[in-house]
Amino acid sequence: MTAPIANRTKAQFTGFQAPRWAEPVVMEMGCPGRRGVVFDDAPAPDLPKGAIRKTAPALPELTEHDALRHYLHLSQMTLGMMGVSLFGTCTMKYNPRIGERAALEHLADLHPLQHPDTLQGVLELYDNFSDFLCEVSGMDQFVFQAGGGADAAYTHACVTRAYHASRGELEQRDQIITTIQTHPCSPATANTAGFEVITLSLEEGGYPSVEQLKSVIGPRTAALMVNNPDDMGIYNPDIKEWVRLVHEAGGLCFYDHANFNGVMTRLRARELGFDACMYMLHKTFGAPKGGGGPAVGAYGCAEHLVPFLPSPLVVKDGDRYTLDDDRPQSIGRVREFWGNAPQVLKAYAWARAMGAEGLRTAADISVLANNYMDKRLSEVKGVSRSNPDVTAPRMEMTRHSVEQVTKDTGCTIVDISNRMTDFGIDALWLSHEPWLVAEPFTPEAGELWSREDIDYWIDVMEHVIHEAYETPEVVKTAPHNAPIHQIKGADMADPAQWATTWRAYTRKHAKRLAAE
Amino acid sequence: MTKAHPWMANSVPSIQQEMLSALGLNSVDSLFSQIPEDHLYAKPFNLPPQLASEVALSRHLDDLMRKNVTCKDSLSFLGAGAWPHYVPAICDEVANRYEWQTSVFGSPTSDHGRNQAWFEFCSQIGTLVEMDFVGLPVYSWGCAIGHSVRMASRMTGRRKVLVTEVMDPERLSVLRNYCEPREMARHIEIVEVAIGADGCIDQNDLKSKLDDSVAALYFETPSYHGVIEGAPGTLCDLARTAGAEVIVGVDPLSLGLLEAPGAYGATIAVGPTQPMGVHMNAGGGVGGFIASPDEERYASEYNTLNISIGETIKEGEYGFGLTLFHQSSYGSREEGKDWTGNSVYLWALANAAYMAAMGPEGFAEIGRLIMARSRHAAKAIDGLAGCSVDLSRPFFKEFVVTFEGEKVADVNDALRKRGIFGGKDISGEPGADGQCMLVCVTEAHTEGDIARLVSALKEVLA
């Protein structure tokens, strides 16, 4: 990775070494009496006896510099986007720094319960961005309360309950239909919301047939929750008919637009008939992922579901914006307040910088880059594409398999992914459960990464697979250039040994610690 | 598009042409052949013009956002779920590190640093609440309550939760969604326990409602109104005797002074993470934690992702990786525990840096300061004609001001004209007798700030 980009593509695979700081667990650092933050003195308060803390928390005692340096060392030992990350299903994008700066400068010190007159900027932002997403999707209203894509799926499950309850049909409509290739958040949130989940299996062409769908819909159908295209890059061409059939049975249709990147500006959820859809702003719309949030699942719906949306809703009253919390049919809150406003601002900034023409270009580039990868990967020994019967070009990502490599060499996709990190390639996205494709991996180039980056990524994979055939032990014992060596894992799965806190660790491993 | 876009490397036309050539194509259109013709949207999009120039975009964002009045422009006493605590500068630096701000989820080896930092978040929460098992954070405090109530329901096989009649309506609304409507087969009933005149749980009412149908008792100390529960251990004993789990909500910044829930018999502890190094962000700073004993019956019910310390293949070296992944929805879809998704993991890193810098003495010191400042404010306000504060209640950070004649909405309008955001208007809520305001005073408020509020209130009430 230290080589100039032009040389990287010539398979110059030496030179990368991840930062490696011998950084103890923070609980072991510092010494009694040291301080990282101090406050003015105040007298000890008069507290009820039963409420007084007896033992001070066993937190570390560090200087401010030590605390900062420790976490900066840890940040340096995080490869992520510093290398090349084609982490599929997550649409790795550049997170523009302008959004970060603007959010910190303008939103950090806003309180959600301020009088709306003092929130006109952020409420206008919400209204403008709702309009933007409505135009892109055909929906009538978007809300940003959900703290991630899964939370938006949960929002839909809650809206589904309220919709059917308002018609006196909730008791009867207790089933939600999804497909095995739909993200786990749809069945999981449907189940949490109290529905029975029906999962359709794949058939010829890589998606369930209309007949299979017909066999499960009926008076108990509350909703359909699906994504399209799926993570194989396969588009279900019957989706309009699916929506028609579910509507005919009285159910609602929710489009998990997780894989929106390849179809931006080419299709709209509402025109396909869907009642509601969801975009992940931390994914498709350029806001950062934060290693797992704060995120936003922007949930949009058509007019007939608006009364049920979470509250409060931003409404425009003349040239003034207010927050409407007096909505009797609303599901209330799925999370406190009205959403991760900084992420909404960053996504809005991204969307404005792209415009309609930028969205189209990004979609085109994403699909082009994926097909370019498909072509090159098809020439790599031992790599095969999922659903070989589907010969049409895939959308913005494709699931592949190294099953043949594993059969030939014993090196699994996890081994190969670990070894690829030795060359500055972020760990691969493999597949959601269940693994229908053996030894899977799912790269997604998106519009950010250059052809040179993509070529380098494939060069590395080719090189590592070559190693698997020639020197499999090097691959199986990888990584070698990472901050630490392979973890054993068995102890982390053993209740007698696992420890999610330092307290648990010192209790369970007291003997060993004493010996050290 | 005439120029290459700064965020799209392959928007250079010649590169696209080369990639197309590699595929033997002239245009991208045929790559979309999977989509039937009648699915395509053919109309032009009515979107605002592209702002690819950063200077133009920056100006636009500034112009839009300047229409806000922030809690720095104005003096604010709003709390109730998002609190104006000081955010040490190192927390912003840590949370804004490009490496972990931009990426998603790598391997335990290539993303070793982040995994360790997550473990340290959990470890430090663990010592604050004195519990051994802590999951990665969830979306919010309200969501932490929701998930832990469902945990308790699954553990006990019971479908009722007792909460206090005085509860933050935001959190209660979140909990209601988690408990499902009555029409659903797995509905969990929410039953309210009365609050006495002292602001604490009415123990007789609690006893009358505890029986073998109760999955959990949920209470908070300090409460929504800031009241410190005097006998949390007694409440826990009562509930546990009835075979219920005891979920206690705590403000982590109180835990330098107030007893850890794990020490007085709580079986699950939850609370907010925003106070520890995260800005209010218009409510977008919220996050929640869940902690419990490290026993399988608890551990096996977590919906969170969980990070364990463990050995690497090199003697004496440690790493951090997922444990109990199979029970999450990522591992088991609808068979998993509730659901798991993106949460507030970046904030957990700011929280970790905050707790590490604070140390035990920092928590004690900030607790004393918050109590002294809020008590000082309450006394001064109570001394004004036209309003009062019940000073007999021990409280932390927040307290209720009751107005005799004026409406809180009018008081707040008048304060706003004087550059002050008064406390949350809680008139009409349970436990609010008449016109009431929930005032929040933290370490970020100076004595001068308090004097300004008191003098403005005096003017308004005159």
PDB file of N, CA, C and O in Angstrom, chain A residues 397-449:
ATOM      1  N   MET A 397     -24.115  -5.175  -6.929  1.00  0.00           N
ATOM      2  CA  MET A 397     -23.230  -6.136  -6.264  1.00  0.00           C
ATOM      3  C   MET A 397     -23.583  -7.542  -6.709  1.00  0.00           C
ATOM      4  O   MET A 397     -24.660  -7.778  -7.256  1.00  0.00           O
ATOM      5  N   THR A 398     -22.643  -8.446  -6.484  1.00  0.00           N
ATOM      6  CA  THR A 398     -22.829  -9.842  -6.857  1.00  0.00           C
ATOM      7  C   THR A 398     -22.276 -10.702  -5.728  1.00  0.00           C
ATOM      8  O   THR A 398     -21.257 -10.343  -5.134  1.00  0.00           O
ATOM      9  N   ARG A 399     -22.958 -11.784  -5.457  1.00  0.00           N
ATOM     10  CA  ARG A 399     -22.365 -12.734  -4.501  1.00  0.00           C
ATOM     11  C   ARG A 399     -21.546 -13.762  -5.264  1.00  0.00           C
ATOM     12  O   ARG A 399     -21.980 -14.308  -6.269  1.00  0.00           O
ATOM     13  N   HIS A 400     -20.341 -13.970  -4.769  1.00  0.00           N
ATOM     14  CA  HIS A 400     -19.441 -14.944  -5.373  1.00  0.00           C
ATOM     15  C   HIS A 400     -19.101 -16.017  -4.346  1.00  0.00           C
ATOM     16  O   HIS A 400     -19.443 -15.898  -3.165  1.00  0.00           O
ATOM     17  N   SER A 401     -18.371 -17.033  -4.786  1.00  0.00           N
ATOM     18  CA  SER A 401     -17.995 -18.126  -3.892  1.00  0.00           C
ATOM     19  C   SER A 401     -16.570 -18.573  -4.201  1.00  0.00           C
ATOM     20  O   SER A 401     -16.142 -18.545  -5.355  1.00  0.00           O
ATOM     21  N   VAL A 402     -15.851 -18.975  -3.142  1.00  0.00           N
ATOM     22  CA  VAL A 402     -14.534 -19.591  -3.350  1.00  0.00           C
ATOM     23  C   VAL A 402     -14.579 -21.068  -2.949  1.00  0.00           C
ATOM     24  O   VAL A 402     -13.578 -21.645  -2.544  1.00  0.00           O
ATOM     25  N   GLU A 403     -15.772 -21.661  -3.072  1.00  0.00           N
ATOM     26  CA  GLU A 403     -15.947 -23.054  -2.657  1.00  0.00           C
ATOM     27  C   GLU A 403     -14.886 -23.969  -3.287  1.00  0.00           C
ATOM     28  O   GLU A 403     -14.333 -24.852  -2.627  1.00  0.00           O
ATOM     29  N   GLN A 404     -14.588 -23.718  -4.570  1.00  0.00           N
ATOM     30  CA  GLN A 404     -13.610 -24.559  -5.253  1.00  0.00           C
ATOM     31  C   GLN A 404     -12.224 -24.419  -4.618  1.00  0.00           C
ATOM     32  O   GLN A 404     -11.507 -25.416  -4.430  1.00  0.00           O
ATOM     33  N   VAL A 405     -11.858 -23.202  -4.250  1.00  0.00           N
ATOM     34  CA  VAL A 405     -10.561 -22.964  -3.601  1.00  0.00           C
ATOM     35  C   VAL A 405     -10.503 -23.726  -2.275  1.00  0.00           C
ATOM     36  O   VAL A 405      -9.501 -24.356  -1.934  1.00  0.00           O
ATOM     37  N   THR A 406     -11.599 -23.660  -1.538  1.00  0.00           N
ATOM     38  CA  THR A 406     -11.647 -24.342  -0.235  1.00  0.00           C
ATOM     39  C   THR A 406     -11.507 -25.844  -0.433  1.00  0.00           C
ATOM     40  O   THR A 406     -10.779 -26.523   0.310  1.00  0.00           O
ATOM     41  N   LYS A 407     -12.204 -26.375  -1.443  1.00  0.00           N
ATOM     42  CA  LYS A 407     -12.109 -27.816  -1.727  1.00  0.00           C
ATOM     43  C   LYS A 407     -10.687 -28.201  -2.095  1.00  0.00           C
ATOM     44  O   LYS A 407     -10.163 -29.223  -1.669  1.00  0.00           O
ATOM     45  N   ASP A 408     -10.053 -27.353  -2.870  1.00  0.00           N
ATOM     46  CA  ASP A 408      -8.714 -27.679  -3.377  1.00  0.00           C
ATOM     47  C   ASP A 408      -7.625 -27.474  -2.334  1.00  0.00           C
ATOM     48  O   ASP A 408      -6.627 -28.190  -2.323  1.00  0.00           O
ATOM     49  N   THR A 409      -7.800 -26.446  -1.466  1.00  0.00           N
ATOM     50  CA  THR A 409      -6.674 -26.036  -0.619  1.00  0.00           C
ATOM     51  C   THR A 409      -6.966 -26.072   0.874  1.00  0.00           C
ATOM     52  O   THR A 409      -6.052 -25.976   1.689  1.00  0.00           O
ATOM     53  N   GLY A 410      -8.225 -26.166   1.250  1.00  0.00           N
ATOM     54  CA  GLY A 410      -8.591 -26.103   2.668  1.00  0.00           C
ATOM     55  C   GLY A 410      -8.698 -24.677   3.180  1.00  0.00           C
ATOM     56  O   GLY A 410      -9.100 -24.457   4.320  1.00  0.00           O
ATOM     57  N   CYS A 411      -8.337 -23.712   2.368  1.00  0.00           N
ATOM     58  CA  CYS A 411      -8.439 -22.314   2.801  1.00  0.00           C
ATOM     59  C   CYS A 411      -9.878 -21.825   2.602  1.00  0.00           C
ATOM     60  O   CYS A 411     -10.418 -21.910   1.490  1.00  0.00           O
ATOM     61  N   THR A 412     -10.478 -21.331   3.662  1.00  0.00           N
ATOM     62  CA  THR A 412     -11.866 -20.869   3.591  1.00  0.00           C
ATOM     63  C   THR A 412     -11.908 -19.396   3.175  1.00  0.00           C
ATOM     64  O   THR A 412     -10.871 -18.726   3.119  1.00  0.00           O
ATOM     65  N   ILE A 413     -13.117 -18.911   2.957  1.00  0.00           N
ATOM     66  CA  ILE A 413     -13.263 -17.491   2.606  1.00  0.00           C
ATOM     67  C   ILE A 413     -12.833 -16.607   3.773  1.00  0.00           C
ATOM     68  O   ILE A 413     -12.291 -15.510   3.568  1.00  0.00           O
ATOM     69  N   VAL A 414     -13.023 -17.091   5.007  1.00  0.00           N
ATOM     70  CA  VAL A 414     -12.574 -16.303   6.169  1.00  0.00           C
ATOM     71  C   VAL A 414     -11.047 -16.201   6.161  1.00  0.00           C
ATOM     72  O   VAL A 414     -10.484 -15.124   6.406  1.00  0.00           O
ATOM     73  N   ASP A 415     -10.378 -17.308   5.861  1.00  0.00           N
ATOM     74  CA  ASP A 415      -8.912 -17.273   5.764  1.00  0.00           C
ATOM     75  C   ASP A 415      -8.469 -16.276   4.689  1.00  0.00           C
ATOM     76  O   ASP A 415      -7.540 -15.487   4.883  1.00  0.00           O
ATOM     77  N   ILE A 416      -9.131 -16.353   3.555  1.00  0.00           N
ATOM     78  CA  ILE A 416      -8.748 -15.491   2.424  1.00  0.00           C
ATOM     79  C   ILE A 416      -8.982 -14.016   2.790  1.00  0.00           C
ATOM     80  O   ILE A 416      -8.143 -13.156   2.518  1.00  0.00           O
ATOM     81  N   SER A 417     -10.109 -13.761   3.440  1.00  0.00           N
ATOM     82  CA  SER A 417     -10.404 -12.384   3.861  1.00  0.00           C
ATOM     83  C   SER A 417      -9.346 -11.897   4.848  1.00  0.00           C
ATOM     84  O   SER A 417      -8.838 -10.780   4.723  1.00  0.00           O
ATOM     85  N   ASN A 418      -8.998 -12.743   5.803  1.00  0.00           N
ATOM     86  CA  ASN A 418      -7.955 -12.365   6.772  1.00  0.00           C
ATOM     87  C   ASN A 418      -6.641 -12.056   6.075  1.00  0.00           C
ATOM     88  O   ASN A 418      -5.944 -11.100   6.399  1.00  0.00           O
ATOM     89  N   ARG A 419      -6.306 -12.889   5.114  1.00  0.00           N
ATOM     90  CA  ARG A 419      -5.037 -12.696   4.410  1.00  0.00           C
ATOM     91  C   ARG A 419      -5.086 -11.417   3.568  1.00  0.00           C
ATOM     92  O   ARG A 419      -4.076 -10.707   3.449  1.00  0.00           O
ATOM     93  N   MET A 420      -6.236 -11.123   3.009  1.00  0.00           N
ATOM     94  CA  MET A 420      -6.331  -9.909   2.182  1.00  0.00           C
ATOM     95  C   MET A 420      -6.106  -8.643   3.021  1.00  0.00           C
ATOM     96  O   MET A 420      -5.592  -7.644   2.512  1.00  0.00           O
ATOM     97  N   THR A 421      -6.462  -8.700   4.305  1.00  0.00           N
ATOM     98  CA  THR A 421      -6.216  -7.519   5.141  1.00  0.00           C
ATOM     99  C   THR A 421      -4.716  -7.255   5.291  1.00  0.00           C
ATOM    100  O   THR A 421      -4.312  -6.129   5.580  1.00  0.00           O
ATOM    101  N   ASP A 422      -3.908  -8.273   5.078  1.00  0.00           N
ATOM    102  CA  ASP A 422      -2.456  -8.069   5.135  1.00  0.00           C
ATOM    103  C   ASP A 422      -1.960  -7.137   4.028  1.00  0.00           C
ATOM    104  O   ASP A 422      -0.821  -6.662   4.064  1.00  0.00           O
ATOM    105  N   PHE A 423      -2.805  -6.915   3.035  1.00  0.00           N
ATOM    106  CA  PHE A 423      -2.436  -6.036   1.920  1.00  0.00           C
ATOM    107  C   PHE A 423      -3.246  -4.743   1.942  1.00  0.00           C
ATOM    108  O   PHE A 423      -3.342  -4.030   0.947  1.00  0.00           O
ATOM    109  N   GLY A 424      -3.858  -4.466   3.101  1.00  0.00           N
ATOM    110  CA  GLY A 424      -4.598  -3.212   3.230  1.00  0.00           C
ATOM    111  C   GLY A 424      -6.002  -3.264   2.659  1.00  0.00           C
ATOM    112  O   GLY A 424      -6.605  -2.231   2.414  1.00  0.00           O
ATOM    113  N   ILE A 425      -6.509  -4.475   2.450  1.00  0.00           N
ATOM    114  CA  ILE A 425      -7.895  -4.616   1.988  1.00  0.00           C
ATOM    115  C   ILE A 425      -8.768  -4.860   3.212  1.00  0.00           C
ATOM    116  O   ILE A 425      -8.531  -5.804   3.972  1.00  0.00           O
ATOM    117  N   ASP A 426      -9.782  -4.026   3.399  1.00  0.00           N
ATOM    118  CA  ASP A 426     -10.701  -4.202   4.526  1.00  0.00           C
ATOM    119  C   ASP A 426     -11.342  -5.589   4.439  1.00  0.00           C
ATOM    120  O   ASP A 426     -11.570  -6.121   3.346  1.00  0.00           O
ATOM    121  N   ALA A 427     -11.637  -6.150   5.624  1.00  0.00           N
ATOM    122  CA  ALA A 427     -12.274  -7.475   5.671  1.00  0.00           C
ATOM    123  C   ALA A 427     -13.467  -7.523   4.717  1.00  0.00           C
ATOM    124  O   ALA A 427     -14.194  -6.554   4.570  1.00  0.00           O
ATOM    125  N   LEU A 428     -13.665  -8.671   4.082  1.00  0.00           N
ATOM    126  CA  LEU A 428     -14.732  -8.797   3.079  1.00  0.00           C
ATOM    127  C   LEU A 428     -16.091  -8.947   3.759  1.00  0.00           C
ATOM    128  O   LEU A 428     -16.174  -9.506   4.845  1.00  0.00           O
ATOM    129  N   TRP A 429     -17.127  -8.459   3.093  1.00  0.00           N
ATOM    130  CA  TRP A 429     -18.465  -8.865   3.524  1.00  0.00           C
ATOM    131  C   TRP A 429     -18.738 -10.221   2.882  1.00  0.00           C
ATOM    132  O   TRP A 429     -18.553 -10.407   1.676  1.00  0.00           O
ATOM    133  N   LEU A 430     -19.160 -11.171   3.707  1.00  0.00           N
ATOM    134  CA  LEU A 430     -19.378 -12.520   3.200  1.00  0.00           C
ATOM    135  C   LEU A 430     -20.840 -12.679   2.797  1.00  0.00           C
ATOM    136  O   LEU A 430     -21.186 -12.540   1.640  1.00  0.00           O
ATOM    137  N   SER A 431     -21.722 -12.911   3.776  1.00  0.00           N
ATOM    138  CA  SER A 431     -23.136 -13.110   3.473  1.00  0.00           C
ATOM    139  C   SER A 431     -23.912 -13.044   4.767  1.00  0.00           C
ATOM    140  O   SER A 431     -23.391 -13.365   5.831  1.00  0.00           O
ATOM    141  N   HIS A 432     -25.154 -12.597   4.674  1.00  0.00           N
ATOM    142  CA  HIS A 432     -26.029 -12.738   5.839  1.00  0.00           C
ATOM    143  C   HIS A 432     -26.352 -14.214   6.021  1.00  0.00           C
ATOM    144  O   HIS A 432     -26.233 -15.016   5.091  1.00  0.00           O
ATOM    145  N   GLU A 433     -26.800 -14.557   7.222  1.00  0.00           N
ATOM    146  CA  GLU A 433     -27.289 -15.913   7.490  1.00  0.00           C
ATOM    147  C   GLU A 433     -28.675 -16.051   6.860  1.00  0.00           C
ATOM    148  O   GLU A 433     -29.435 -15.089   6.847  1.00  0.00           O
ATOM    149  N   PRO A 434     -29.046 -17.205   6.402  1.00  0.00           N
ATOM    150  CA  PRO A 434     -28.225 -18.398   6.249  1.00  0.00           C
ATOM    151  C   PRO A 434     -27.350 -18.316   4.997  1.00  0.00           C
ATOM    152  O   PRO A 434     -27.717 -17.637   4.039  1.00  0.00           O
ATOM    153  N   TRP A 435     -26.230 -19.012   5.026  1.00  0.00           N
ATOM    154  CA  TRP A 435     -25.345 -19.049   3.858  1.00  0.00           C
ATOM    155  C   TRP A 435     -25.918 -20.013   2.816  1.00  0.00           C
ATOM    156  O   TRP A 435     -25.739 -21.220   2.917  1.00  0.00           O
ATOM    157  N   LEU A 436     -26.603 -19.455   1.822  1.00  0.00           N
ATOM    158  CA  LEU A 436     -27.138 -20.311   0.759  1.00  0.00           C
ATOM    159  C   LEU A 436     -26.054 -20.613  -0.272  1.00  0.00           C
ATOM    160  O   LEU A 436     -26.144 -21.578  -1.023  1.00  0.00           O
ATOM    161  N   VAL A 437     -25.055 -19.743  -0.311  1.00  0.00           N
ATOM    162  CA  VAL A 437     -23.912 -19.940  -1.194  1.00  0.00           C
ATOM    163  C   VAL A 437     -22.733 -20.326  -0.297  1.00  0.00           C
ATOM    164  O   VAL A 437     -22.473 -19.642   0.695  1.00  0.00           O
ATOM    165  N   ALA A 438     -22.039 -21.408  -0.636  1.00  0.00           N
ATOM    166  CA  ALA A 438     -20.919 -21.840   0.192  1.00  0.00           C
ATOM    167  C   ALA A 438     -19.736 -20.888   0.038  1.00  0.00           C
ATOM    168  O   ALA A 438     -19.521 -20.325  -1.044  1.00  0.00           O
ATOM    169  N   GLU A 439     -18.987 -20.683   1.115  1.00  0.00           N
ATOM    170  CA  GLU A 439     -17.779 -19.847   1.095  1.00  0.00           C
ATOM    171  C   GLU A 439     -18.024 -18.548   0.305  1.00  0.00           C
ATOM    172  O   GLU A 439     -17.339 -18.242  -0.669  1.00  0.00           O
ATOM    173  N   PRO A 440     -19.001 -17.775   0.764  1.00  0.00           N
ATOM    174  CA  PRO A 440     -19.443 -16.614  -0.018  1.00  0.00           C
ATOM    175  C   PRO A 440     -18.620 -15.347   0.238  1.00  0.00           C
ATOM    176  O   PRO A 440     -18.006 -15.187   1.294  1.00  0.00           O
ATOM    177  N   PHE A 441     -18.637 -14.455  -0.714  1.00  0.00           N
ATOM    178  CA  PHE A 441     -18.201 -13.080  -0.475  1.00  0.00           C
ATOM    179  C   PHE A 441     -18.956 -12.163  -1.427  1.00  0.00           C
ATOM    180  O   PHE A 441     -19.378 -12.581  -2.504  1.00  0.00           O
ATOM    181  N   THR A 442     -19.144 -10.929  -0.982  1.00  0.00           N
ATOM    182  CA  THR A 442     -20.038 -10.023  -1.693  1.00  0.00           C
ATOM    183  C   THR A 442     -19.412  -8.636  -1.785  1.00  0.00           C
ATOM    184  O   THR A 442     -19.639  -7.799  -0.929  1.00  0.00           O
ATOM    185  N   PRO A 443     -18.596  -8.397  -2.786  1.00  0.00           N
ATOM    186  CA  PRO A 443     -18.010  -7.064  -2.917  1.00  0.00           C
ATOM    187  C   PRO A 443     -18.987  -6.099  -3.601  1.00  0.00           C
ATOM    188  O   PRO A 443     -19.831  -6.523  -4.388  1.00  0.00           O
ATOM    189  N   GLU A 444     -18.860  -4.838  -3.251  1.00  0.00           N
ATOM    190  CA  GLU A 444     -19.695  -3.795  -3.868  1.00  0.00           C
ATOM    191  C   GLU A 444     -18.794  -2.576  -4.047  1.00  0.00           C
ATOM    192  O   GLU A 444     -18.329  -2.001  -3.069  1.00  0.00           O
ATOM    193  N   ALA A 445     -18.564  -2.199  -5.277  1.00  0.00           N
ATOM    194  CA  ALA A 445     -17.609  -1.112  -5.529  1.00  0.00           C
ATOM    195  C   ALA A 445     -18.237   0.265  -5.361  1.00  0.00           C
ATOM    196  O   ALA A 445     -17.562   1.215  -4.974  1.00  0.00           O
ATOM    197  N   GLY A 446     -19.533   0.379  -5.653  1.00  0.00           N
ATOM    198  CA  GLY A 446     -20.171   1.695  -5.559  1.00  0.00           C
ATOM    199  C   GLY A 446     -19.534   2.699  -6.489  1.00  0.00           C
ATOM    200  O   GLY A 446     -18.828   2.344  -7.442  1.00  0.00           O
ATOM    201  N   GLU A 447     -19.777   3.982  -6.195  1.00  0.00           N
ATOM    202  CA  GLU A 447     -19.271   5.028  -7.076  1.00  0.00           C
ATOM    203  C   GLU A 447     -18.008   5.683  -6.531  1.00  0.00           C
ATOM    204  O   GLU A 447     -17.394   6.501  -7.206  1.00  0.00           O
ATOM    205  N   LEU A 448     -17.636   5.358  -5.288  1.00  0.00           N
ATOM    206  CA  LEU A 448     -16.483   6.032  -4.700  1.00  0.00           C
ATOM    207  C   LEU A 448     -15.155   5.541  -5.268  1.00  0.00           C
ATOM    208  O   LEU A 448     -14.308   6.332  -5.669  1.00  0.00           O
ATOM    209  N   TRP A 449     -14.982   4.219  -5.285  1.00  0.00           N
ATOM    210  CA  TRP A 449     -13.652   3.656  -5.508  1.00  0.00           C
ATOM    211  C   TRP A 449     -13.236   3.756  -6.970  1.00  0.00           C
ATOM    212  O   TRP A 449     -14.025   3.509  -7.877  1.00  0.00           O
TER     213      TRP A 449
END
